[in-house]
Coordinates of N, CA, C and O and ligand atoms in Angstrom, one line a residue:
M1 N -88.6 -54.1 52.1 CA -90.0 -54.0 52.7 C -90.3 -52.5 52.7 O -89.6 -51.7 53.2
D2 N -91.5 -52.2 52.2 CA -91.9 -50.8 52.1 C -92.7 -50.4 53.3 O -93.8 -50.8 53.6
I3 N -92.0 -49.6 54.2 CA -92.6 -49.2 55.5 C -92.8 -47.7 55.4 O -91.9 -46.9 55.4
Q4 N -94.1 -47.3 55.3 CA -94.4 -45.9 55.4 C -95.8 -45.7 55.9 O -96.7 -46.6 55.8
W5 N -96.0 -44.4 56.3 CA -97.3 -44.0 56.8 C -98.3 -44.0 55.7 O -98.0 -43.7 54.6
S6 N -99.6 -44.5 56.0 CA -100.6 -44.3 55.0 C -101.9 -43.8 55.7 O -102.0 -44.1 56.9
D7 N -102.7 -43.0 55.0 CA -103.8 -42.4 55.7 C -104.8 -43.4 56.2 O -105.6 -43.1 57.1
E8 N -104.7 -44.7 55.7 CA -105.6 -45.7 56.2 C -105.3 -46.0 57.7 O -106.1 -46.6 58.4
L9 N -104.1 -45.6 58.1 CA -103.7 -45.9 59.5 C -104.3 -44.8 60.5 O -104.2 -45.0 61.7
A10 N -104.8 -43.7 59.9 CA -105.3 -42.6 60.8 C -106.5 -43.1 61.6 O -107.4 -43.8 61.0
I11 N -106.5 -42.8 62.9 CA -107.6 -43.3 63.7 C -108.6 -42.1 64.0 O -109.7 -42.3 64.6
G12 N -108.1 -40.9 63.8 CA -109.0 -39.8 63.9 C -108.8 -39.0 65.3 O -109.6 -38.1 65.6
I13 N -107.8 -39.4 66.0 CA -107.4 -38.6 67.2 C -106.0 -38.0 66.8 O -105.0 -38.7 66.7
G14 N -106.0 -36.6 66.5 CA -104.8 -36.0 65.9 C -103.5 -36.3 66.7 O -102.5 -36.6 66.1
I15 N -103.5 -36.2 68.0 CA -102.3 -36.3 68.8 C -101.8 -37.7 68.6 O -100.5 -38.0 68.5
I16 N -102.7 -38.7 68.6 CA -102.2 -40.1 68.4 C -101.8 -40.4 67.0 O -100.7 -41.0 66.7
D17 N -102.5 -39.8 66.0 CA -102.1 -40.0 64.6 C -100.7 -39.4 64.4 O -99.8 -40.0 63.7
D18 N -100.4 -38.3 64.9 CA -99.0 -37.7 64.8 C -98.0 -38.6 65.4 O -96.9 -38.8 64.8
Q19 N -98.3 -39.2 66.5 CA -97.3 -40.1 67.1 C -97.1 -41.4 66.4 O -96.0 -41.9 66.2
H20 N -98.3 -41.9 65.8 CA -98.2 -43.1 65.0 C -97.3 -42.9 63.8 O -96.6 -43.8 63.3
R21 N -97.4 -41.7 63.2 CA -96.6 -41.4 62.0 C -95.1 -41.5 62.4 O -94.3 -42.0 61.7
K22 N -94.8 -40.9 63.6 CA -93.4 -41.0 64.0 C -93.0 -42.4 64.3 O -91.8 -42.8 64.1
L23 N -93.9 -43.1 64.9 CA -93.5 -44.5 65.2 C -93.2 -45.3 64.0 O -92.3 -46.1 63.9
I24 N -94.1 -45.1 62.9 CA -93.8 -45.8 61.7 C -92.5 -45.3 61.1 O -91.7 -46.2 60.5
E25 N -92.2 -44.1 61.2 CA -90.9 -43.6 60.7 C -89.7 -44.3 61.4 O -88.7 -44.6 60.8
R26 N -89.9 -44.5 62.7 CA -88.8 -45.1 63.5 C -88.7 -46.6 63.1 O -87.6 -47.2 63.0
I27 N -89.8 -47.2 62.8 CA -89.7 -48.6 62.3 C -89.1 -48.7 60.9 O -88.3 -49.6 60.6
A28 N -89.3 -47.7 60.1 CA -88.7 -47.6 58.8 C -87.2 -47.4 58.9 O -86.4 -48.0 58.2
S29 N -86.7 -46.6 59.9 CA -85.3 -46.4 60.1 C -84.7 -47.7 60.6 O -83.6 -48.1 60.1
F30 N -85.4 -48.5 61.4 CA -84.9 -49.8 61.9 C -84.8 -50.7 60.6 O -83.8 -51.4 60.4
S31 N -85.8 -50.6 59.8 CA -85.8 -51.5 58.6 C -84.7 -51.2 57.7 O -84.0 -52.1 57.1
R32 N -84.4 -49.9 57.5 CA -83.2 -49.5 56.6 C -81.9 -50.1 57.2 O -81.0 -50.6 56.5
A33 N -81.8 -50.0 58.6 CA -80.6 -50.6 59.2 C -80.5 -52.1 59.0 O -79.5 -52.6 58.8
V34 N -81.7 -52.8 59.1 CA -81.7 -54.2 58.9 C -81.2 -54.5 57.5 O -80.4 -55.4 57.2
D35 N -81.8 -53.8 56.5 CA -81.4 -54.0 55.1 C -79.9 -53.8 54.9 O -79.3 -54.4 54.0
S36 N -79.3 -52.8 55.6 CA -77.9 -52.5 55.5 C -77.0 -53.7 56.0 O -75.8 -53.8 55.7
G37 N -77.6 -54.5 56.9 CA -76.8 -55.6 57.4 C -75.8 -55.2 58.5 O -75.0 -56.0 58.9
D38 N -75.8 -53.9 58.9 CA -74.9 -53.4 59.9 C -75.5 -53.5 61.3 O -76.4 -52.8 61.7
M39 N -75.0 -54.5 62.1 CA -75.7 -54.9 63.3 C -75.5 -53.7 64.4 O -76.4 -53.6 65.2
R40 N -74.5 -52.9 64.2 CA -74.4 -51.8 65.2 C -75.5 -50.8 64.9 O -76.1 -50.2 65.8
K41 N -75.8 -50.6 63.6 CA -76.9 -49.7 63.3 C -78.2 -50.3 63.7 O -79.2 -49.5 64.1
V42 N -78.4 -51.6 63.6 CA -79.6 -52.3 64.0 C -79.8 -52.0 65.5 O -80.9 -51.7 65.9
E43 N -78.7 -52.2 66.2 CA -78.8 -52.0 67.7 C -79.2 -50.5 68.0 O -80.1 -50.3 68.8
E44 N -78.6 -49.6 67.3 CA -78.9 -48.1 67.5 C -80.4 -47.8 67.2 O -81.1 -47.1 68.0
T45 N -80.9 -48.4 66.1 CA -82.3 -48.1 65.7 C -83.3 -48.8 66.6 O -84.4 -48.3 66.8
V46 N -82.9 -50.0 67.1 CA -83.8 -50.7 68.0 C -84.0 -49.8 69.3 O -85.0 -49.6 69.9
N47 N -82.8 -49.3 69.7 CA -82.8 -48.4 70.9 C -83.7 -47.2 70.7 O -84.5 -46.8 71.6
Y48 N -83.6 -46.6 69.5 CA -84.3 -45.4 69.1 C -85.8 -45.7 69.1 O -86.7 -45.0 69.6
L49 N -86.1 -46.9 68.6 CA -87.5 -47.4 68.4 C -88.1 -47.6 69.8 O -89.3 -47.2 70.1
V50 N -87.4 -48.3 70.7 CA -88.0 -48.6 72.0 C -88.3 -47.3 72.8 O -89.3 -47.2 73.5
G51 N -87.4 -46.3 72.6 CA -87.6 -45.1 73.3 C -88.8 -44.4 72.9 O -89.6 -43.9 73.7
Y52 N -89.1 -44.4 71.6 CA -90.3 -43.7 71.1 C -91.5 -44.5 71.5 O -92.6 -44.0 71.9
A53 N -91.4 -45.8 71.3 CA -92.6 -46.7 71.6 C -93.1 -46.5 73.0 O -94.3 -46.4 73.3
I54 N -92.1 -46.5 74.0 CA -92.5 -46.3 75.4 C -93.2 -45.0 75.6 O -94.2 -45.0 76.3
Q55 N -92.6 -43.9 75.1 CA -93.3 -42.6 75.3 C -94.7 -42.6 74.6 O -95.6 -42.1 75.2
H56 N -94.8 -43.1 73.4 CA -96.1 -43.1 72.7 C -97.1 -43.9 73.4 O -98.2 -43.5 73.6
F57 N -96.7 -45.2 73.8 CA -97.7 -46.0 74.5 C -98.1 -45.4 75.8 O -99.3 -45.4 76.2
G58 N -97.2 -44.7 76.5 CA -97.6 -44.0 77.7 C -98.6 -42.9 77.4 O -99.6 -42.8 78.2
A59 N -98.4 -42.1 76.4 CA -99.4 -41.1 76.0 C -100.8 -41.7 75.7 O -101.8 -41.2 76.1
E60 N -100.7 -42.8 74.9 CA -102.0 -43.4 74.5 C -102.7 -44.0 75.8 O -103.9 -43.9 75.9
E61 N -101.9 -44.6 76.7 CA -102.5 -45.2 77.9 C -103.1 -44.1 78.8 O -104.1 -44.3 79.4
L62 N -102.4 -42.9 78.8 CA -103.0 -41.8 79.6 C -104.3 -41.4 79.1 O -105.3 -41.1 79.9
I63 N -104.5 -41.3 77.8 CA -105.8 -41.0 77.2 C -106.8 -42.0 77.6 O -107.9 -41.7 77.9
M64 N -106.4 -43.3 77.5 CA -107.4 -44.4 77.9 C -107.8 -44.3 79.3 O -109.0 -44.4 79.7
I65 N -106.8 -44.0 80.2 CA -107.1 -43.9 81.6 C -108.0 -42.7 81.9 O -109.0 -42.8 82.6
R66 N -107.6 -41.6 81.4 CA -108.4 -40.4 81.6 C -109.9 -40.5 81.1 O -110.7 -39.8 81.7
N67 N -110.0 -41.3 80.1 CA -111.4 -41.4 79.5 C -112.1 -42.7 80.0 O -113.1 -43.1 79.4
C68 N -111.5 -43.4 81.0 CA -112.1 -44.6 81.6 C -112.4 -45.6 80.5 O -113.5 -46.3 80.5
Y69 N -111.4 -45.8 79.6 CA -111.6 -46.7 78.4 C -111.8 -48.2 78.9 O -111.0 -48.7 79.7
D70 N -112.9 -48.8 78.4 CA -113.3 -50.2 79.0 C -112.3 -51.3 78.6 O -112.3 -52.3 79.3
Q71 N -111.4 -51.1 77.6 CA -110.5 -52.2 77.3 C -109.1 -51.8 77.6 O -108.1 -52.3 76.9
F72 N -108.9 -50.9 78.5 CA -107.5 -50.4 78.8 C -106.6 -51.6 79.2 O -105.4 -51.6 78.7
K73 N -107.0 -52.5 80.0 CA -106.0 -53.5 80.5 C -105.6 -54.4 79.4 O -104.4 -54.7 79.3
E74 N -106.5 -54.9 78.5 CA -106.1 -55.7 77.4 C -105.2 -55.0 76.4 O -104.2 -55.5 75.9
H75 N -105.5 -53.7 76.3 CA -104.8 -52.9 75.3 C -103.3 -52.7 75.9 O -102.3 -52.8 75.1
R76 N -103.2 -52.5 77.2 CA -101.9 -52.3 77.8 C -101.1 -53.6 77.7 O -99.9 -53.5 77.4
D77 N -101.7 -54.7 77.8 CA -101.0 -56.0 77.6 C -100.4 -56.1 76.2 O -99.3 -56.6 76.1
E78 N -101.1 -55.6 75.2 CA -100.5 -55.6 73.9 C -99.3 -54.7 73.7 O -98.3 -55.1 73.1
H79 N -99.4 -53.6 74.3 CA -98.2 -52.7 74.3 C -97.0 -53.3 75.0 O -95.9 -53.2 74.6
S80 N -97.3 -54.0 76.2 CA -96.3 -54.6 76.9 C -95.6 -55.7 76.1 O -94.4 -55.9 76.1
W81 N -96.4 -56.4 75.3 CA -95.8 -57.5 74.5 C -94.8 -56.9 73.5 O -93.7 -57.4 73.3
F82 N -95.2 -55.8 72.9 CA -94.3 -55.2 71.9 C -93.0 -54.7 72.5 O -91.9 -55.0 72.0
I83 N -93.1 -54.1 73.7 CA -91.9 -53.6 74.4 C -91.0 -54.7 74.8 O -89.8 -54.7 74.7
K84 N -91.6 -55.9 75.2 CA -90.8 -57.0 75.6 C -90.0 -57.6 74.4 O -88.9 -58.0 74.5
Q85 N -90.7 -57.6 73.2 CA -90.0 -58.1 72.0 C -88.8 -57.2 71.7 O -87.7 -57.7 71.4
V86 N -89.0 -55.9 71.8 CA -87.9 -55.0 71.5 C -86.8 -55.0 72.6 O -85.6 -55.0 72.3
F87 N -87.2 -55.2 73.8 CA -86.3 -55.4 74.9 C -85.3 -56.6 74.6 O -84.1 -56.5 74.8
D88 N -86.0 -57.7 74.3 CA -85.2 -59.0 74.0 C -84.2 -58.7 72.9 O -83.0 -59.2 73.0
A89 N -84.7 -58.1 71.8 CA -83.8 -57.8 70.7 C -82.6 -56.9 71.1 O -81.5 -57.2 70.7
H90 N -83.0 -55.8 71.8 CA -81.9 -54.9 72.2 C -80.9 -55.6 73.1 O -79.7 -55.4 72.9
T91 N -81.4 -56.4 74.0 CA -80.5 -57.1 75.0 C -79.5 -58.0 74.2 O -78.3 -58.1 74.4
S92 N -80.1 -58.8 73.3 CA -79.3 -59.7 72.5 C -78.2 -59.0 71.6 O -77.1 -59.4 71.6
L93 N -78.7 -57.8 71.1 CA -77.7 -57.1 70.2 C -76.6 -56.5 71.1 O -75.4 -56.5 70.7
V94 N -76.9 -55.9 72.2 CA -75.9 -55.3 73.1 C -75.0 -56.4 73.6 O -73.7 -56.2 73.7
K95 N -75.5 -57.6 73.9 CA -74.6 -58.6 74.5 C -73.9 -59.4 73.4 O -73.3 -60.4 73.6
K96 N -74.1 -59.0 72.1 CA -73.5 -59.6 70.9 C -73.8 -61.1 70.8 O -73.0 -61.9 70.4
E97 N -75.0 -61.4 71.2 CA -75.5 -62.8 71.1 C -75.7 -63.0 69.6 O -76.0 -62.0 68.9
S98 N -75.6 -64.2 69.1 CA -75.7 -64.4 67.7 C -77.1 -64.1 67.2 O -78.1 -64.5 67.7
F99 N -77.1 -63.2 66.3 CA -78.4 -62.7 65.7 C -78.2 -62.7 64.2 O -77.4 -61.9 63.7
T100 N -78.8 -63.6 63.5 CA -78.5 -63.7 62.1 C -79.3 -62.6 61.3 O -80.3 -62.1 61.8
Q101 N -78.9 -62.4 60.1 CA -79.6 -61.4 59.2 C -81.1 -61.8 59.1 O -82.0 -61.0 59.1
R102 N -81.3 -63.1 58.9 CA -82.6 -63.7 58.8 C -83.5 -63.4 60.0 O -84.6 -63.0 59.9
Q103 N -82.9 -63.5 61.2 CA -83.6 -63.3 62.4 C -84.0 -61.8 62.6 O -85.1 -61.5 63.0
V104 N -83.1 -60.9 62.2 CA -83.5 -59.5 62.4 C -84.5 -59.1 61.3 O -85.4 -58.3 61.6
E105 N -84.5 -59.8 60.2 CA -85.5 -59.5 59.2 C -86.9 -60.0 59.7 O -87.9 -59.3 59.5
E106 N -86.9 -61.1 60.3 CA -88.1 -61.7 60.9 C -88.6 -60.8 62.0 O -89.8 -60.5 62.1
L107 N -87.7 -60.3 62.8 CA -88.1 -59.4 63.9 C -88.7 -58.1 63.3 O -89.8 -57.7 63.7
R108 N -88.1 -57.5 62.3 CA -88.6 -56.3 61.7 C -90.0 -56.6 61.1 O -90.9 -55.8 61.3
D109 N -90.2 -57.7 60.4 CA -91.5 -58.0 59.8 C -92.5 -58.1 60.8 O -93.7 -57.6 60.7
M110 N -92.2 -58.8 61.9 CA -93.1 -59.1 63.0 C -93.5 -57.8 63.7 O -94.7 -57.5 63.9
L111 N -92.5 -56.9 64.0 CA -92.9 -55.6 64.6 C -93.7 -54.7 63.8 O -94.6 -54.1 64.2
Y112 N -93.4 -54.7 62.5 CA -94.2 -53.9 61.6 C -95.6 -54.4 61.4 O -96.5 -53.6 61.5
E113 N -95.7 -55.7 61.2 CA -97.1 -56.3 61.1 C -97.9 -56.1 62.4 O -99.1 -55.8 62.3
W114 N -97.3 -56.3 63.5 CA -98.0 -56.1 64.8 C -98.5 -54.6 64.8 O -99.6 -54.4 65.2
T115 N -97.6 -53.7 64.5 CA -97.9 -52.2 64.6 C -99.1 -51.9 63.7 O -100.1 -51.2 64.2
V116 N -99.1 -52.3 62.5 CA -100.2 -52.0 61.6 C -101.5 -52.6 62.1 O -102.5 -52.0 62.1
D117 N -101.4 -53.9 62.4 CA -102.6 -54.6 62.9 C -103.1 -53.9 64.2 O -104.3 -53.7 64.3
H118 N -102.2 -53.6 65.1 CA -102.6 -52.9 66.4 C -103.3 -51.6 66.1 O -104.4 -51.3 66.7
I119 N -102.7 -50.8 65.2 CA -103.3 -49.5 64.9 C -104.7 -49.7 64.3 O -105.7 -49.0 64.7
M120 N -104.7 -50.5 63.3 CA -106.0 -50.7 62.5 C -107.1 -51.3 63.3 O -108.3 -51.0 63.0
V121 N -106.8 -52.1 64.3 CA -107.9 -52.8 65.0 C -108.0 -52.1 66.4 O -109.1 -51.6 66.8
K122 N -107.0 -52.2 67.2 CA -107.1 -51.9 68.6 C -107.1 -50.3 68.8 O -107.9 -49.8 69.6
D123 N -106.3 -49.6 68.1 CA -106.2 -48.2 68.3 C -107.5 -47.5 67.7 O -108.0 -46.5 68.2
K124 N -107.9 -48.1 66.6 CA -109.2 -47.5 66.0 C -110.4 -47.7 66.9 O -111.2 -46.9 67.0
R125 N -110.3 -48.8 67.7 CA -111.4 -49.0 68.6 C -111.5 -48.0 69.7 O -112.5 -47.6 70.2
I126 N -110.3 -47.5 70.1 CA -110.2 -46.5 71.1 C -111.0 -45.2 70.6 O -111.8 -44.7 71.2
A127 N -110.6 -44.8 69.4 CA -111.2 -43.6 68.8 C -112.7 -43.8 68.6 O -113.5 -42.9 68.9
Q128 N -113.1 -45.0 68.1 CA -114.5 -45.2 67.9 C -115.3 -45.1 69.2 O -116.4 -44.5 69.3
T129 N -114.7 -45.7 70.2 CA -115.4 -45.7 71.5 C -115.5 -44.4 72.1 O -116.5 -43.9 72.6
L130 N -114.3 -43.7 72.2 CA -114.3 -42.3 72.8 C -115.1 -41.3 72.0 O -115.8 -40.5 72.6
N131 N -115.1 -41.4 70.7 CA -115.9 -40.5 69.9 C -117.4 -40.7 70.1 O -118.2 -39.8 70.0
S132 N -117.8 -41.9 70.4 CA -119.2 -42.2 70.6 C -119.7 -41.6 71.9 O -120.9 -41.5 72.1
F133 N -118.8 -41.2 72.8 CA -119.3 -40.6 74.0 C -119.9 -39.2 73.7 O -120.7 -38.7 74.5
G134 N -119.4 -38.6 72.7 CA -120.0 -37.3 72.3 C -119.4 -36.1 73.0 O -119.4 -35.0 72.5
G135 N -118.8 -36.3 74.2 CA -118.2 -35.2 74.9 C -116.8 -34.9 74.4 O -116.2 -35.6 73.6
P136 N -116.1 -33.9 75.0 CA -114.8 -33.6 74.7 C -113.8 -34.7 75.1 O -114.0 -35.3 76.2
L137 N -112.8 -35.0 74.3 CA -111.8 -36.0 74.7 C -110.9 -35.4 75.8 O -110.4 -34.3 75.6
R138 N -110.7 -36.2 76.8 CA -109.6 -35.8 77.8 C -108.3 -36.3 77.2 O -108.0 -37.4 77.2
Q139 N -107.5 -35.3 76.8 CA -106.3 -35.6 76.1 C -105.1 -36.0 77.0 O -105.1 -35.6 78.2
G140 N -104.2 -36.7 76.4 CA -102.9 -37.0 77.1 C -101.9 -36.0 76.8 O -102.2 -34.9 76.3
A141 N -100.6 -36.3 77.1 CA -99.5 -35.4 76.9 C -99.0 -35.5 75.5 O -99.0 -36.6 74.9
G142 N -98.6 -34.4 74.9 CA -97.9 -34.4 73.6 C -96.5 -34.9 73.7 O -95.9 -34.8 74.8
L143 N -96.0 -35.4 72.6 CA -94.5 -35.8 72.6 C -93.8 -35.0 71.5 O -94.4 -34.6 70.5
S144 N -92.5 -34.8 71.7 CA -91.8 -34.1 70.7 C -91.0 -35.1 69.9 O -90.8 -36.2 70.3
Ligands
FE2_1 FE1 -102.2 -48.8 71.2

């Protein structure tokens, strides 16, 4: 599966685009681990992915809160759903519950498809809405 950043994913808020690029890189690392069939590596990269996703979603949510974004609650529910999926996967991997190669491939495909769809639809809506205000954007915190 070819997982990489594309300019079509840019929403036009620089700080968020930089974080999305890193999020896609982390999903790509997870994908390479899935392809290798090494469950220890899969566990490590899921851990790495959830760490970045939590920080990124927090930064995005801060921008939404500071700018009184009208769909903040629905948006946050979507982020929570993603984190719960990764939590379940991480827990199963740590507890060495049976996780077949097919299941991790399905998880990978689902997380990647969710991310692309979420960025293209929901995150782009944040940028469109906030940019339509015309004033300066109240920014969130940067991530390293
Ligand atoms: Fe988002």
